[in-house]
XYZ file of C-alpha atoms in Angstrom:
372
model
C 35.815 168.236 63.264
C 37.074 169.887 66.440
C 37.133 167.412 69.298
C 35.788 168.995 72.476
C 35.913 165.945 74.744
C 38.244 163.002 75.185
C 35.258 160.699 75.745
C 31.505 160.894 75.389
C 29.416 158.382 77.312
C 26.013 157.791 75.726
C 23.630 157.002 78.566
C 23.390 158.321 82.110
C 22.029 155.359 84.048
C 24.054 153.309 86.508
C 26.270 151.744 83.823
C 26.956 154.983 81.976
C 27.419 157.035 85.141
C 29.867 154.516 86.644
C 31.951 154.415 83.457
C 31.788 158.196 83.064
C 32.906 158.681 86.650
C 35.740 156.184 86.207
C 36.974 157.976 83.084
C 36.660 161.512 84.443
C 38.454 160.827 87.714
C 41.480 159.766 85.663
C 41.859 163.266 84.292
C 40.013 162.806 81.006
C 37.583 165.383 79.685
C 34.300 163.440 79.660
C 30.791 164.289 78.444
C 27.764 162.265 79.535
C 24.827 162.507 77.117
C 21.612 161.393 78.796
C 17.986 161.152 77.762
C 17.152 162.588 81.189
C 14.429 161.829 83.706
C 12.051 160.667 80.973
C 14.320 157.651 80.501
C 12.855 154.313 81.627
C 15.855 153.575 83.789
C 16.523 150.020 84.863
C 18.432 151.539 87.797
C 15.207 152.842 89.317
C 13.574 149.439 89.365
C 16.325 147.189 90.623
C 16.553 145.254 93.866
C 19.788 147.001 94.944
C 21.830 143.897 95.701
C 25.612 143.718 95.435
C 25.476 139.990 94.813
C 28.021 137.258 94.150
C 26.545 133.857 94.990
C 25.318 131.725 92.106
C 26.498 134.143 89.401
C 28.575 132.763 86.533
C 27.039 129.394 85.690
C 27.849 129.108 81.977
C 30.537 131.813 82.044
C 33.299 131.457 84.670
C 34.691 134.859 83.699
C 31.479 136.447 84.926
C 31.849 134.817 88.342
C 35.345 136.307 88.590
C 34.199 139.705 87.319
C 31.345 139.847 89.824
C 33.621 138.971 92.713
C 36.211 141.539 91.615
C 33.522 144.191 91.722
C 32.185 143.061 95.093
C 35.674 143.168 96.587
C 36.090 146.796 95.449
C 32.681 147.981 96.610
C 33.656 149.111 100.112
C 36.330 151.554 98.967
C 34.202 152.562 95.981
C 31.242 153.447 98.238
C 33.439 155.468 100.598
C 34.905 157.425 97.695
C 31.479 158.276 96.296
C 30.185 159.264 99.735
C 33.049 161.738 100.090
C 31.976 163.385 96.825
C 28.225 163.267 97.428
C 28.105 164.138 101.119
C 25.636 161.407 102.098
C 25.684 157.704 102.914
C 24.934 155.029 100.321
C 24.042 152.613 103.129
C 26.260 149.990 101.580
C 26.829 146.866 103.667
C 28.397 143.461 103.099
C 27.124 141.188 105.881
C 26.648 138.195 103.586
C 23.393 137.189 101.943
C 20.884 134.345 101.909
C 18.741 132.597 99.333
C 15.830 130.697 100.939
C 14.025 127.621 99.616
C 10.445 126.562 100.382
C 10.726 122.916 99.311
C 13.337 120.181 99.367
C 13.237 120.102 95.576
C 14.113 123.813 95.431
C 16.997 123.290 97.847
C 18.295 120.245 95.955
C 18.228 122.126 92.641
C 19.942 125.111 94.249
C 22.709 122.906 95.661
C 23.139 121.133 92.301
C 23.517 124.454 90.479
C 26.132 125.595 92.977
C 28.070 122.382 92.405
C 27.866 122.892 88.651
C 29.059 126.482 89.076
C 32.102 125.465 91.088
C 32.922 122.503 88.869
C 33.412 124.707 85.809
C 36.886 124.955 84.387
C 38.710 128.210 85.148
C 36.355 129.070 88.007
C 37.813 130.900 90.996
C 36.235 129.043 93.939
C 34.496 130.897 96.731
C 32.448 129.599 99.612
C 28.674 129.148 99.438
C 27.149 127.279 102.380
C 24.099 125.056 101.848
C 22.023 125.159 105.050
C 19.068 123.136 106.296
C 16.022 124.816 107.793
C 17.215 124.651 111.396
C 20.560 126.208 110.456
C 18.779 129.012 108.601
C 16.556 129.717 111.622
C 19.581 129.879 113.931
C 20.861 132.762 111.833
C 17.465 134.260 110.913
C 15.067 133.670 113.850
C 12.124 135.325 112.051
C 12.114 132.713 109.265
C 8.892 130.696 109.058
C 8.459 126.934 109.429
C 7.940 126.331 105.691
C 11.552 127.262 104.882
C 13.391 123.952 104.398
C 16.822 125.468 103.895
C 18.849 127.878 101.836
C 22.276 129.084 100.843
C 24.569 131.710 102.330
C 27.557 133.579 100.889
C 29.658 135.972 102.967
C 30.539 138.043 99.871
C 27.004 139.362 99.348
C 25.607 142.750 100.317
C 23.279 145.554 99.296
C 23.049 149.329 98.976
C 20.517 152.135 98.550
C 20.467 152.129 94.755
C 18.744 155.503 94.325
C 21.427 157.103 96.466
C 24.054 155.250 94.445
C 22.580 156.773 91.281
C 22.669 160.276 92.806
C 26.183 159.775 94.152
C 27.568 158.635 90.796
C 26.256 161.788 89.156
C 27.547 163.937 92.025
C 30.927 162.233 91.832
C 31.048 162.650 88.065
C 30.472 166.389 88.406
C 32.971 166.663 91.274
C 35.804 165.206 89.187
C 35.092 167.509 86.244
C 32.606 165.567 84.130
C 30.113 167.435 81.935
C 26.478 166.258 81.922
C 23.803 167.093 79.360
C 20.204 166.037 79.934
C 17.593 165.769 77.189
C 20.412 164.734 74.870
C 19.301 161.443 73.330
C 21.759 160.755 70.504
C 20.018 160.631 67.117
C 23.063 160.206 64.926
C 26.726 159.237 65.313
C 29.125 160.413 62.620
C 32.758 159.296 62.657
C 35.654 161.360 61.421
C 39.418 161.249 61.280
C 39.740 162.895 64.676
C 36.681 161.583 66.537
C 32.914 161.499 66.558
C 30.094 163.995 66.070
C 27.022 163.193 68.161
C 23.788 164.788 67.027
C 21.147 165.431 69.712
C 18.183 167.729 70.270
C 20.517 169.804 72.454
C 23.000 170.271 69.644
C 25.922 168.374 68.139
C 28.824 167.404 70.378
C 32.302 166.188 69.477
C 34.420 163.593 71.258
C 37.551 161.680 70.390
C 36.167 158.397 71.698
C 32.730 157.154 72.714
C 31.141 154.528 74.962
C 27.624 153.297 74.290
C 26.014 152.693 77.693
C 22.382 153.340 76.838
C 20.836 150.044 77.911
C 18.026 148.937 75.634
C 18.919 151.711 73.173
C 22.357 150.222 72.556
C 21.211 148.053 69.610
C 20.099 151.183 67.699
C 23.252 153.088 68.547
C 25.463 150.071 67.895
C 24.326 149.815 64.290
C 25.733 153.303 63.713
C 29.255 152.151 64.611
C 29.276 148.643 63.159
C 28.363 146.778 66.341
C 25.705 144.141 66.897
C 24.399 144.498 70.477
C 21.878 141.678 71.012
C 20.001 142.753 74.137
C 16.320 142.460 75.000
C 14.014 143.726 77.758
C 13.157 141.449 80.663
C 10.560 142.889 83.010
C 10.868 142.616 86.773
C 8.405 143.678 89.439
C 9.005 144.904 92.984
C 6.715 145.200 96.007
C 7.488 147.620 98.865
C 5.820 147.487 102.277
C 5.246 150.212 104.813
C 8.140 150.975 107.141
C 8.497 148.685 110.137
C 10.931 148.126 112.975
C 14.252 146.538 111.983
C 14.071 142.752 111.901
C 16.251 141.727 108.949
C 19.868 142.862 109.068
C 21.094 140.878 106.050
C 19.861 140.912 102.447
C 18.147 137.965 100.784
C 17.911 137.349 97.063
C 14.141 138.020 97.103
C 13.489 139.934 100.360
C 15.430 142.801 101.921
C 14.702 145.464 104.512
C 16.002 148.833 103.386
C 17.870 151.370 105.487
C 14.603 153.357 105.638
C 12.641 150.467 107.179
C 10.474 149.297 104.290
C 10.689 145.748 102.982
C 11.337 145.096 99.296
C 10.069 141.890 97.677
C 11.101 140.973 94.153
C 12.800 138.664 91.629
C 10.146 138.181 88.941
C 11.203 137.771 85.309
C 8.928 138.243 82.286
C 9.652 138.466 78.591
C 8.005 141.854 78.009
C 8.805 145.236 76.529
C 6.249 147.347 78.434
C 7.363 148.480 81.864
C 3.996 150.039 82.742
C 1.786 146.934 82.647
C 1.533 145.232 86.022
C 0.796 141.517 86.318
C -0.980 141.213 89.671
C -0.763 137.432 89.602
C 3.022 137.683 89.679
C 2.885 140.122 92.584
C 0.580 137.724 94.427
C 3.041 134.841 94.009
C 5.974 136.986 95.192
C 4.000 138.217 98.205
C 2.868 134.692 99.112
C 6.422 133.353 99.031
C 7.697 136.274 101.081
C 5.056 135.763 103.789
C 5.866 132.048 103.937
C 9.510 132.980 104.447
C 8.784 135.711 107.013
C 5.242 135.413 108.461
C 5.440 138.875 110.058
C 5.240 140.382 106.546
C 1.597 139.296 106.367
C 0.751 142.045 108.875
C 2.298 144.843 106.817
C 0.590 147.042 104.238
C 1.950 147.288 100.699
C 2.580 150.941 99.874
C 4.158 150.727 96.411
C 4.651 148.367 93.521
C 6.520 149.043 90.314
C 8.092 147.341 87.354
C 11.145 148.052 85.238
C 12.882 146.569 82.233
C 16.181 144.788 82.764
C 18.737 144.855 79.963
C 19.430 141.227 79.069
C 21.770 139.796 76.472
C 20.941 136.466 74.832
C 22.734 134.517 77.551
C 22.192 136.990 80.391
C 25.861 137.982 80.678
C 27.418 141.423 80.026
C 28.635 142.621 76.655
C 31.811 144.716 76.534
C 33.005 145.324 72.988
C 35.025 147.686 70.850
C 33.975 148.410 67.300
C 36.038 146.679 64.602
C 35.138 149.427 62.106
C 35.092 152.586 64.252
C 38.308 153.163 66.240
C 37.752 154.394 69.769
C 34.097 153.314 69.916
C 32.999 150.901 72.651
C 29.816 149.419 74.076
C 29.010 148.302 77.629
C 25.751 146.663 78.579
C 24.602 144.425 81.442
C 21.693 143.824 83.818
C 23.792 144.034 87.016
C 24.458 147.755 87.106
C 24.511 147.886 90.913
C 26.750 144.882 91.567
C 29.132 145.809 88.738
C 29.277 149.569 89.378
C 32.625 149.303 91.143
C 34.148 147.155 88.375
C 32.804 149.495 85.702
C 34.403 152.526 87.367
C 37.641 150.928 88.562
C 38.420 148.270 85.929
C 36.381 148.772 82.755
C 36.774 152.550 82.464
C 40.600 152.332 82.641
C 40.485 149.633 79.951
C 38.518 151.959 77.675
C 40.905 154.808 78.495
C 43.890 152.663 77.525
C 42.576 152.527 73.977
C 41.448 148.901 73.736
C 40.067 145.948 75.612
C 42.659 143.415 76.720
C 42.232 139.676 76.265
C 40.726 139.360 79.749
C 37.553 140.889 78.298
C 37.310 138.463 75.377
C 34.709 136.318 77.151
C 32.348 139.311 77.232
C 32.549 140.063 73.520
C 29.345 139.749 71.475
C 31.404 137.541 69.168
C 30.414 134.669 71.443
C 26.973 134.743 69.826
C 28.414 134.290 66.335
C 30.304 131.020 66.816
C 29.231 128.647 64.018
C 27.334 125.595 65.196
C 29.205 122.320 64.947
C 28.046 120.178 62.022
């Protein structure tokens, strides 16, 4: 086998593109093999938050990882903008989560306490606010909001422009991209891997599986168990309106273009095309109770997409025990973690192996024998 590339990244969504960009800008010869625009990309259906608050309950390492990515996002966005020639509209003004009952607020506060009481957690500030405090910061909030939480580390971005910019950046630093190149077969050899696609067979010394819900199929070819499942989310978008919300919320955000996005549903489903109007109705009702002015706006689009969820909801970063130089990366937070994937994970892959700091993200955590 003649190795043509140092690395091949299998998957061209936000996770694959961020890792590919991070590898290529370090001088490696990188190929990105992508299914193309027919792919049911999670990146096209996300809520576009760069979010820290409340993440990591059950895995302190994930709280740290999320914050590390958030802290790198400003420089990361500027770098991509210089390659792409357009703004990503990234901002980090802090973010809110609003509650419509005292019970919701109490449960939210209890979860935050549990998060910060975990061993090995790196503390960061999350303020629990009553309704009057929320309305001092967000005057448009309706009377039914009893309180909420605020974290200064939170922000958002235009995720479609992020997707474009990652691909533009990848090309600018010398990456090679092939569309319509779903990998059908992976064959390992002494000097690398042969990757069979409809576009031909490509060779690379090392590979990264970053194909989302297709990672379980690809993982079996290199001795890896990748236990991920689809979790459907739905999003509502209103017509454009004058600016009234200059900070993101976990379920409502006004985009740089003026429309308002409403989201945060979760369904166990494997069909992204089927819309559950009852869920949309609940999301819309809650949004209008939070911001009554939304009741006067027309809905112009709704869509759904499939998130990539592991069994516990946390990322999986793994190297194959049987196939040297083969790795997998999968998560549902491709926007928030894009900076960490490019600036921290890609260099770890390039170094030849994952250090102990990534042990918490190994799929081995699902294979711990139950205590008798």
